[in-house]
Coordinates of C-alpha atoms and ligand atoms in Angstrom, one line a residue:
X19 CA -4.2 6.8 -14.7
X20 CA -0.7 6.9 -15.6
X21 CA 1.3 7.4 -18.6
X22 CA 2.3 4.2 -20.3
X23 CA 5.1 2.7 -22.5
X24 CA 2.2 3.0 -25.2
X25 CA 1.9 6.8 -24.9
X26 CA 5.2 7.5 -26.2
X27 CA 6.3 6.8 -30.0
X28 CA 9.4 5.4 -29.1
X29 CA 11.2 5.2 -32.6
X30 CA 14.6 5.9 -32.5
X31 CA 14.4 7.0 -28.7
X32 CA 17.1 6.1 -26.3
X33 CA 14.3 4.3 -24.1
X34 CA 15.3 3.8 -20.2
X35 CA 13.5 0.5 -19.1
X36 CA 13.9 0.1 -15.0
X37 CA 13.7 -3.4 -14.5
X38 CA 13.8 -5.4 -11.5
X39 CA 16.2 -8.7 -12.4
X40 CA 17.0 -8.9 -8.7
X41 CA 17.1 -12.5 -9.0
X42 CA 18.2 -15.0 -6.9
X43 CA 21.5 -16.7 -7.9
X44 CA 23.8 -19.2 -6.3
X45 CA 27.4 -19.1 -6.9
X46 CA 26.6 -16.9 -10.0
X47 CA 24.2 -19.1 -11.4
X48 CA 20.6 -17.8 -11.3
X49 CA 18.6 -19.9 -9.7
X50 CA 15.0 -18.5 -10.2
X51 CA 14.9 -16.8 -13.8
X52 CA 10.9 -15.7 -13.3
X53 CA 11.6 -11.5 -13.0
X54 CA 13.6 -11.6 -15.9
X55 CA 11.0 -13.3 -17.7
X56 CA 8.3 -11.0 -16.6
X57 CA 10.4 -8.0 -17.6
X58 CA 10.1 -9.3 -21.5
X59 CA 6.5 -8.0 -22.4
X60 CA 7.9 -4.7 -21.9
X61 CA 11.5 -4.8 -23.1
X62 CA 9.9 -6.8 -26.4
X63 CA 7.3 -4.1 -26.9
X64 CA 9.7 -1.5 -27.0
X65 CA 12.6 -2.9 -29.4
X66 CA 9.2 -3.8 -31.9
X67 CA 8.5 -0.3 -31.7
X68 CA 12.2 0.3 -32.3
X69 CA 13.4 2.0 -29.6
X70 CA 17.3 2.4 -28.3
X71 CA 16.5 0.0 -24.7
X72 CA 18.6 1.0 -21.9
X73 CA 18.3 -1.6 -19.4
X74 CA 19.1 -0.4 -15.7
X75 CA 18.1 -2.7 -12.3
X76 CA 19.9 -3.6 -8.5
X77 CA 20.8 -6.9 -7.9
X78 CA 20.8 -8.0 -3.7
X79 CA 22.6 -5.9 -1.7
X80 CA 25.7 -3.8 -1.7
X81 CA 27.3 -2.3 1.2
X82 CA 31.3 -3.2 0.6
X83 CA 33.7 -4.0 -2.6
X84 CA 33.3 -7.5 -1.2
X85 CA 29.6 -7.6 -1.5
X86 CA 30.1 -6.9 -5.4
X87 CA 31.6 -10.5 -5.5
X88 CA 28.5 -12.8 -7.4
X89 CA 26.7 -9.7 -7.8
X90 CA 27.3 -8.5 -11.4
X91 CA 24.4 -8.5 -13.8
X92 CA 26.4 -10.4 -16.6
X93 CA 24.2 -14.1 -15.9
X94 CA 21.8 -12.1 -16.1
X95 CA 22.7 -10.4 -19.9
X96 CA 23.1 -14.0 -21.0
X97 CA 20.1 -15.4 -20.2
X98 CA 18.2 -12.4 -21.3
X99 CA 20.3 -13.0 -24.8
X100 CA 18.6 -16.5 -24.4
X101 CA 15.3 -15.5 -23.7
X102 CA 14.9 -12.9 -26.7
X103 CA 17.3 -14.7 -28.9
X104 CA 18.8 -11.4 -29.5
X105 CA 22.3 -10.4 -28.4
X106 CA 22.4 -8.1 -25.5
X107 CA 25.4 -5.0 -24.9
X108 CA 26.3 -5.9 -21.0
X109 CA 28.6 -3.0 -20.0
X110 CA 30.1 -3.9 -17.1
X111 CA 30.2 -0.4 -15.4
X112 CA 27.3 1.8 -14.3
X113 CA 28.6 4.9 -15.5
X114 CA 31.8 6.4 -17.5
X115 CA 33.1 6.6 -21.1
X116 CA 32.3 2.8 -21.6
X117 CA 28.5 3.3 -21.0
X118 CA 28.5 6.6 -22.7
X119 CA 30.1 4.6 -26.1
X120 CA 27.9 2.0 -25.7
X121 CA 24.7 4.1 -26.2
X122 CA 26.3 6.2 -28.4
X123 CA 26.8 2.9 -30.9
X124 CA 23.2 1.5 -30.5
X125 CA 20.7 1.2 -33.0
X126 CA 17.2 1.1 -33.2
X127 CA 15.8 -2.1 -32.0
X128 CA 19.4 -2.7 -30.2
X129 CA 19.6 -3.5 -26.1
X130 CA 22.1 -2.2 -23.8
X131 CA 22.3 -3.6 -19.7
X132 CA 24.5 -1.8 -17.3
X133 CA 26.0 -3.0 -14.7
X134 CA 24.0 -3.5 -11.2
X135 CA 23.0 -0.5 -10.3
X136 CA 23.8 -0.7 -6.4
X137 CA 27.4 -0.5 -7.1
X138 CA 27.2 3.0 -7.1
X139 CA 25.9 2.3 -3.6
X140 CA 29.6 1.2 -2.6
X141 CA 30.4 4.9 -2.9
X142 CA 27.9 6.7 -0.1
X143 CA 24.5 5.0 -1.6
X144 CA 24.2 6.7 -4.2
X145 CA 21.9 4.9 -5.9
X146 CA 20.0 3.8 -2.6
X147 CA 19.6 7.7 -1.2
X148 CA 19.0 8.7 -5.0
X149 CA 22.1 11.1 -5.4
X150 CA 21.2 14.2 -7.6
X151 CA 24.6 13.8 -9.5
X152 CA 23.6 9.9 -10.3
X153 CA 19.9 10.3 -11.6
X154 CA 21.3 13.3 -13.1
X155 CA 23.5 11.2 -15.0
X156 CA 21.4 8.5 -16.2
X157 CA 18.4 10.8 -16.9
X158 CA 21.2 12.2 -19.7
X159 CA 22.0 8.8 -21.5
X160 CA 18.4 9.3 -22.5
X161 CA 15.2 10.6 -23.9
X162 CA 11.9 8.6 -22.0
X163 CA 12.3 6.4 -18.9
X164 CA 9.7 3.8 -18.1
X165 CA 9.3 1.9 -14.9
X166 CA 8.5 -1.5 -15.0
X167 CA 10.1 -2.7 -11.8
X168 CA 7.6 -3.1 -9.1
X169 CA 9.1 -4.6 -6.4
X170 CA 11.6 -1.3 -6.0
X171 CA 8.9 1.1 -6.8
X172 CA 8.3 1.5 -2.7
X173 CA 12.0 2.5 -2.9
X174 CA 13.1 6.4 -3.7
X175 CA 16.1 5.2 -5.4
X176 CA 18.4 7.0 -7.8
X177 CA 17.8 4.5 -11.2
X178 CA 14.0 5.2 -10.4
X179 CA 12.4 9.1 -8.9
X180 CA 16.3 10.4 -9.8
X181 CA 15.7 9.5 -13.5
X182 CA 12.2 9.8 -13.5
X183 CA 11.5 13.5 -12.5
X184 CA 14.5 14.2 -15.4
X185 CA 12.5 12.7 -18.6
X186 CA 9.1 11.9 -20.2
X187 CA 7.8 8.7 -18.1
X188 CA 5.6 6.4 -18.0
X189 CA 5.0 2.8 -16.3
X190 CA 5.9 -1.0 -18.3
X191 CA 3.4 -3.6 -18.5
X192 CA 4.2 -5.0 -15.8
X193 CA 3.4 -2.6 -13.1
X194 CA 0.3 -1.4 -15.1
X195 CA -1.1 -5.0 -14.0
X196 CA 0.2 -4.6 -10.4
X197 CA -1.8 -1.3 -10.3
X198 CA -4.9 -2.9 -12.5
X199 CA -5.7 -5.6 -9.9
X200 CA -4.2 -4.1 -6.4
X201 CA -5.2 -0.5 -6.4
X202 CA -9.0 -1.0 -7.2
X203 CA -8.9 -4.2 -4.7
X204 CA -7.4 -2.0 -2.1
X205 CA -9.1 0.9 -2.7
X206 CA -12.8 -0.3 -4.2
X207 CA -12.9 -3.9 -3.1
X208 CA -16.3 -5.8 -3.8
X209 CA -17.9 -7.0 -0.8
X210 CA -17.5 -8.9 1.5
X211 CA -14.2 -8.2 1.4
X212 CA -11.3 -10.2 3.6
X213 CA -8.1 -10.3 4.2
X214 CA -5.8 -13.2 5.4
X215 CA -2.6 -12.3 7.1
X216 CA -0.2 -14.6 8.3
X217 CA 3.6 -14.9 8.6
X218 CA 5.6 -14.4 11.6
X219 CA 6.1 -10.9 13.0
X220 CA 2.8 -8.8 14.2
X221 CA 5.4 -5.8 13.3
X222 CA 4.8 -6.1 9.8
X223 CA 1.2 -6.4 9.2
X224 CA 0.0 -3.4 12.2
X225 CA 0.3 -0.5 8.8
X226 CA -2.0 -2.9 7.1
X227 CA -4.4 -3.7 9.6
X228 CA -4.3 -0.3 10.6
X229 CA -5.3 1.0 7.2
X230 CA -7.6 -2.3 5.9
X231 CA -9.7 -2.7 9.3
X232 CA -12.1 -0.3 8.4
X233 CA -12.4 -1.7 4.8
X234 CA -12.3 -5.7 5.5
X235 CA -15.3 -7.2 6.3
X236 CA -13.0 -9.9 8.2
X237 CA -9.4 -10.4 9.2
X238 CA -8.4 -13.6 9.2
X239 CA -5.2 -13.7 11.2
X240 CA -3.0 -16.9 11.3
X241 CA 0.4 -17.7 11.2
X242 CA 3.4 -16.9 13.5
X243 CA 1.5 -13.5 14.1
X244 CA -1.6 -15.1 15.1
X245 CA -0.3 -16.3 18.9
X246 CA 0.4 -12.7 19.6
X247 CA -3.5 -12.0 18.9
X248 CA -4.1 -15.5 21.1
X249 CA -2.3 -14.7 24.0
X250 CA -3.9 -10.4 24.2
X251 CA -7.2 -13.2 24.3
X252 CA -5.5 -14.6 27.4
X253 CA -4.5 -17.7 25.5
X254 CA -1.8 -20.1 27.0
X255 CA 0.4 -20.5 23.6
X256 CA 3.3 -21.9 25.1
X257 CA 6.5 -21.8 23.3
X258 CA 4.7 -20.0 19.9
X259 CA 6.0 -16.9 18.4
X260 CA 5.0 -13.8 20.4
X261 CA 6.1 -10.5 19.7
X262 CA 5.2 -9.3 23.5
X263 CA 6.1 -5.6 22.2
X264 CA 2.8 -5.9 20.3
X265 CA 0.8 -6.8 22.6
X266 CA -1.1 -3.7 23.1
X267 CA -1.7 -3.0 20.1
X268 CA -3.6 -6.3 19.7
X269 CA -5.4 -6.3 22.2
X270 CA -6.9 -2.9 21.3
X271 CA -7.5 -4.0 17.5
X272 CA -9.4 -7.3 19.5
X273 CA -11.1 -4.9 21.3
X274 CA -12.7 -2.3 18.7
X275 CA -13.1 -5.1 15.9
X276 CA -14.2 -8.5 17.8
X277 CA -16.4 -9.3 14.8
X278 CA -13.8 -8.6 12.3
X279 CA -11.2 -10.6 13.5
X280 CA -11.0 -13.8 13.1
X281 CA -8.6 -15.9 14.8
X282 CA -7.6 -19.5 14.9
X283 CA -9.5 -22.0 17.0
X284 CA -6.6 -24.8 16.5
X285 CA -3.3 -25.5 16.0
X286 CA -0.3 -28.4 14.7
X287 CA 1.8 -28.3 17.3
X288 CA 5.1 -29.6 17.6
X289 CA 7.8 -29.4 21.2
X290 CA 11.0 -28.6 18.7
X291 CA 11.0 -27.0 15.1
X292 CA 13.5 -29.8 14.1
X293 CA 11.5 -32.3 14.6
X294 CA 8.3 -32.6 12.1
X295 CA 6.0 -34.9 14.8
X296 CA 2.8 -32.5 15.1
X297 CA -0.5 -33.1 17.0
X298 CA -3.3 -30.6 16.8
X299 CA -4.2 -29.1 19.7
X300 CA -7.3 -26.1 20.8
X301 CA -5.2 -25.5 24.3
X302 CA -1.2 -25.3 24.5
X303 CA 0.8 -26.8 26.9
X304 CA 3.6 -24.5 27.8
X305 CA 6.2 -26.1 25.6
X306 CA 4.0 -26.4 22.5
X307 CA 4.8 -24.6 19.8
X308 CA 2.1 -23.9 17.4
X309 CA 3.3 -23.9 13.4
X310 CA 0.5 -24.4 11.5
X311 CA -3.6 -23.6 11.3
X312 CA -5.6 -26.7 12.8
X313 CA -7.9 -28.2 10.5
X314 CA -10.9 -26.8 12.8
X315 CA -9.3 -23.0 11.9
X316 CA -9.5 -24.1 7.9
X317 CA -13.1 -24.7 8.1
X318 CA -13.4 -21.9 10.3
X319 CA -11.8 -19.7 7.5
X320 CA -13.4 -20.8 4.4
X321 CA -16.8 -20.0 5.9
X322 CA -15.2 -16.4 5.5
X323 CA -14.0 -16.9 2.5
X324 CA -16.3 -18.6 0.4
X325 CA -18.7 -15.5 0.4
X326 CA -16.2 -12.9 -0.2
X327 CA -16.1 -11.2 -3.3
X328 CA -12.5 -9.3 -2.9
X329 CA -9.3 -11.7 -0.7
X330 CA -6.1 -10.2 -0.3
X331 CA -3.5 -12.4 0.6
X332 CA -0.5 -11.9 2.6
X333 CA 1.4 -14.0 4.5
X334 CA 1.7 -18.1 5.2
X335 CA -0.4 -19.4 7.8
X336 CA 2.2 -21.8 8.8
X337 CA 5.9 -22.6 8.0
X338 CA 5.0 -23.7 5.0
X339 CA 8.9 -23.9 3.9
X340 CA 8.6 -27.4 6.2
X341 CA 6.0 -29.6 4.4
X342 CA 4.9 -31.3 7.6
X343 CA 3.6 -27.7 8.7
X344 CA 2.3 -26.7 5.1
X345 CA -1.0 -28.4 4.8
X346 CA -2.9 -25.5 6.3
X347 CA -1.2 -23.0 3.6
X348 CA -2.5 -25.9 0.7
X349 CA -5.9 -25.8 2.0
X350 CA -6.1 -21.8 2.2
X351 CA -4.5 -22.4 -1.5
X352 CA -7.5 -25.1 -2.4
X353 CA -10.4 -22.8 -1.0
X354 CA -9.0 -19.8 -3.0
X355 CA -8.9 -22.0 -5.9
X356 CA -12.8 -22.8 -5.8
X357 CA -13.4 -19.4 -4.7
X358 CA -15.2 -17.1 -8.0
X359 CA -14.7 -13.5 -6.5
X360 CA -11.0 -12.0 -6.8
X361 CA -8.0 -13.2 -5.3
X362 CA -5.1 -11.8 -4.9
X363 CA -1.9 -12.6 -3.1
X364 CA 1.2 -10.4 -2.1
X365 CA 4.4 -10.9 -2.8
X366 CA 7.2 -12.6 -1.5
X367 CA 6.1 -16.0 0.9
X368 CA 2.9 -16.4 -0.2
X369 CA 3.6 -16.1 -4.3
X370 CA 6.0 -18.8 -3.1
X371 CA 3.8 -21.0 -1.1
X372 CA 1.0 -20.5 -3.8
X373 CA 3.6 -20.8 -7.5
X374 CA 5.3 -24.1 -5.3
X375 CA 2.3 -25.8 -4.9
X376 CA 0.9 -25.0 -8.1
X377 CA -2.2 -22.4 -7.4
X378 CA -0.3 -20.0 -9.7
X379 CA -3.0 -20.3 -12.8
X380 CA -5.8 -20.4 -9.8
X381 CA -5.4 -16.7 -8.0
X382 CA -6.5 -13.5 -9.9
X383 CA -3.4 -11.7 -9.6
X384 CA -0.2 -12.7 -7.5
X385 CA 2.3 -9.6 -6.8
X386 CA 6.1 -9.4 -7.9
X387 CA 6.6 -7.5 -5.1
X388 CA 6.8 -8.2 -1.5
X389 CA 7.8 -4.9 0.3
X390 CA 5.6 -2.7 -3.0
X391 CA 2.7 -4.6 -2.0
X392 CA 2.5 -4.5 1.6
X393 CA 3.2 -0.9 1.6
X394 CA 0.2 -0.1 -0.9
X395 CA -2.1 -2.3 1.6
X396 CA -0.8 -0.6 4.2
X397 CA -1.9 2.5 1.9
X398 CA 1.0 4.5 1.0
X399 CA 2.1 5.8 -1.8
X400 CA 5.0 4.3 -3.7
X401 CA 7.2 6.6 -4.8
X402 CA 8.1 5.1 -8.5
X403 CA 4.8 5.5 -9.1
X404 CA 3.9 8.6 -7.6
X405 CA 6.3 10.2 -9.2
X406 CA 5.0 9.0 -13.0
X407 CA 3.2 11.8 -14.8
X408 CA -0.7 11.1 -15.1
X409 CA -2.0 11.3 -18.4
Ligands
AMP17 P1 6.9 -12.8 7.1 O1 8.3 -12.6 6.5 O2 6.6 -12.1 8.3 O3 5.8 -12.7 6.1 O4 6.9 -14.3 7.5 C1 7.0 -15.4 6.6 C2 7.5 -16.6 7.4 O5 6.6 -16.8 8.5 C3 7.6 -17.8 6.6 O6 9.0 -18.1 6.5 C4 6.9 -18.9 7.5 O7 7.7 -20.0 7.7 C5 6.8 -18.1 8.9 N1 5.7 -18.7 9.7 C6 4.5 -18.9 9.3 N2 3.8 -19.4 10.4 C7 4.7 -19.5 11.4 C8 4.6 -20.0 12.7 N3 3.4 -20.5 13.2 N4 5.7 -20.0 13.5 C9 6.8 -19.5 13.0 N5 7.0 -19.0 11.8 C10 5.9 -19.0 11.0

């Protein structure tokens, strides 16, 4: 178990929340404002408890000067404002007198946000290769630092392990769900227990399969990923996805799990991804290109699924960005719906698919993050966890 926001009394402390408002935004508007507002349990907790709240998170990616352009974390300090009705300190630097005043001046109960902190990255990454210098720095600004930003937590960054390993720690809320419903899921699953992966690259999912075959009762495979699988059968799968590098290693995974398993029997096909005609098909012409599951696959899967007691979740089963190609993601959707046993999705395109098409309320638990997830399925450790003291 680790160490929690509630194990520290936070009065008066200058508190270092690691948040992860990496949100989208178009022309520095933000266009999706759900991680900020899953941040506020914790960030609320700790100004009732009247802590000093130094907010530090990364927005996209920064390589150049240019790259800072649309990047700054100031949208996101107003609509934070807006969210907690309570005025917010943005500074717009990430380290130097300005910051140093700024924390200096706060109250209790007050809430500073620096600037994004990969613009230190700009200068030899020195938030992305956690510089000594940099976690140093931010460790000294103040007294407890708290990590409620899952979706970096795979990440060994400077404004997480560098400040970490410096002060008293512990996790937010938000993580302590994360680890609440995906480490004893992972770890202690009821049975049966399946797993659905889907999405497009076989490249992705062989950690997980790797470390879940041997737990999984089943492995339901569709998806982009799933042709690879077809054609190590000796499937025609005409123009489909194939990631031929992969091959192999399917066909040994077919080979020492058949019953596990479980691939699709059919397919919507389409001849061009621009056009959204599909038939299904059970055999492939060579220019078919499959995009979806086939209604035959759906029943195929929920025969699976509706006796399992633990589903993870990760990755579409078709391009489910295209509605014509989305129905067999919806129906995976509707069976986990009616399903009574845990259910629980990772991050990125399937929270998507699933929040779009209103399944949200539906699923047990539904990750924040896409990369933190798939790397604890796949059974490794995350190092802004790891490196949180246990209680
Ligand atoms: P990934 O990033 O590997 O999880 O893949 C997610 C993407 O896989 C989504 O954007 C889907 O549109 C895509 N996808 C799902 N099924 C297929 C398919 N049959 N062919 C091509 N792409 C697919």
């Amino acid at each position: 178990m680790k160490k929690t926001i509630r194990d520290y009394d936070l009065k008066g402390k200058k508190v270092i929340i690691r948040v992860d408002f990496n949100v989208p935004m178009k022309d520095s508007m933000i266009t999706d404002d759900n991680r900020i507002k899953e941040s506020l349990e914790t960030i609320k907790y700790a100004v009732l408890h009247e802590a000093k709240v130094i907010l530090l998170s990364h927005l996209g990616r920064i390589k150049t000067e240019e790259d800072k352009n649309g990047k700054s974390l100031r949208p996101v300090a107003v609509r934070l404002s807006e969210l907690l009705e309570k005025p917010i300190l943005f500074v717009y630097e990430t380290r130097g007198k300005r910051v140093e005043e700024a924390v200096a001046n706060m109250k209790n109960g007050d809430i500073v946000l620096l600037e994004n902190t990969r613009f230190e990255d700009v200068d030899g990454k020195k938030e992305s290769h956690s510089d000594a210098e940099l976690g140093k720095y931010w460790a000294e600004l103040g007294d407890i630092y708290i990590n409620d930003a899952f979706g970096t937590s795979h990440r060994e960054h400077a404004s997480n392990v560098g400040v970490a390993s410096r002060l008293p720690n512990g996790i937010g809320f938000l993580i302590e769900k994360e680890l609440k419903y995906l480490e004893p899921a992972i770890n202690d699953p009821e049975q049966p227990f399946t797993v659905i992966l889907g999405g497009s690259k076989v490249n992705d999912k062989i950690g997980v399969i790797e470390n879940l075959v041997h737990k999984a009762d089943f492995i339901l495979i569709g998806g982009g990923m799933a042709y690879t699988f077809l054609k190590a059968q000796g499937k025609e799968i005409g123009s489909s996805l194939c990631d031929d590098e992969n091959l192999q290693f399917c066909k040994e995974i077919l080979s020492s799990y058949c019953d596990k398993i479980i691939l699709p029997v059919d397919s919507l096909c389409t001849k061009s991804l621009d056009s959204k005609d599909g038939i299904i098909k059970t055999d492939f012409d060579s220019d078919d290109i499959g995009v979806d599951i086939g209604p035959k696959t759906v029943e195929l899967f929920k025969k699976y699924l509706d006796i399992s007691k633990t589903i993870i979740w990760n990755g579409p089963v078709g391009i489910f960005e295209e509605p014509a190609f989305s129905e067999g993601t919806k129906r995976i959707c509707e069976i986990l719906k009616q399903n009574h046993g845990i259910t629980i999705l990772g991050g990125g395109d399937t929270a998507s698919a699933a929040i779009n098409f209103g399944y949200k309320e539906f699923m047990t638990h539904i990750s924040t993050g896409g990369g933190a997830s798939l790397e604890m399925l796949e059974g490794k450790d995350l190092p802004g966890i790891s490196i949180i003291t246990e209680r």
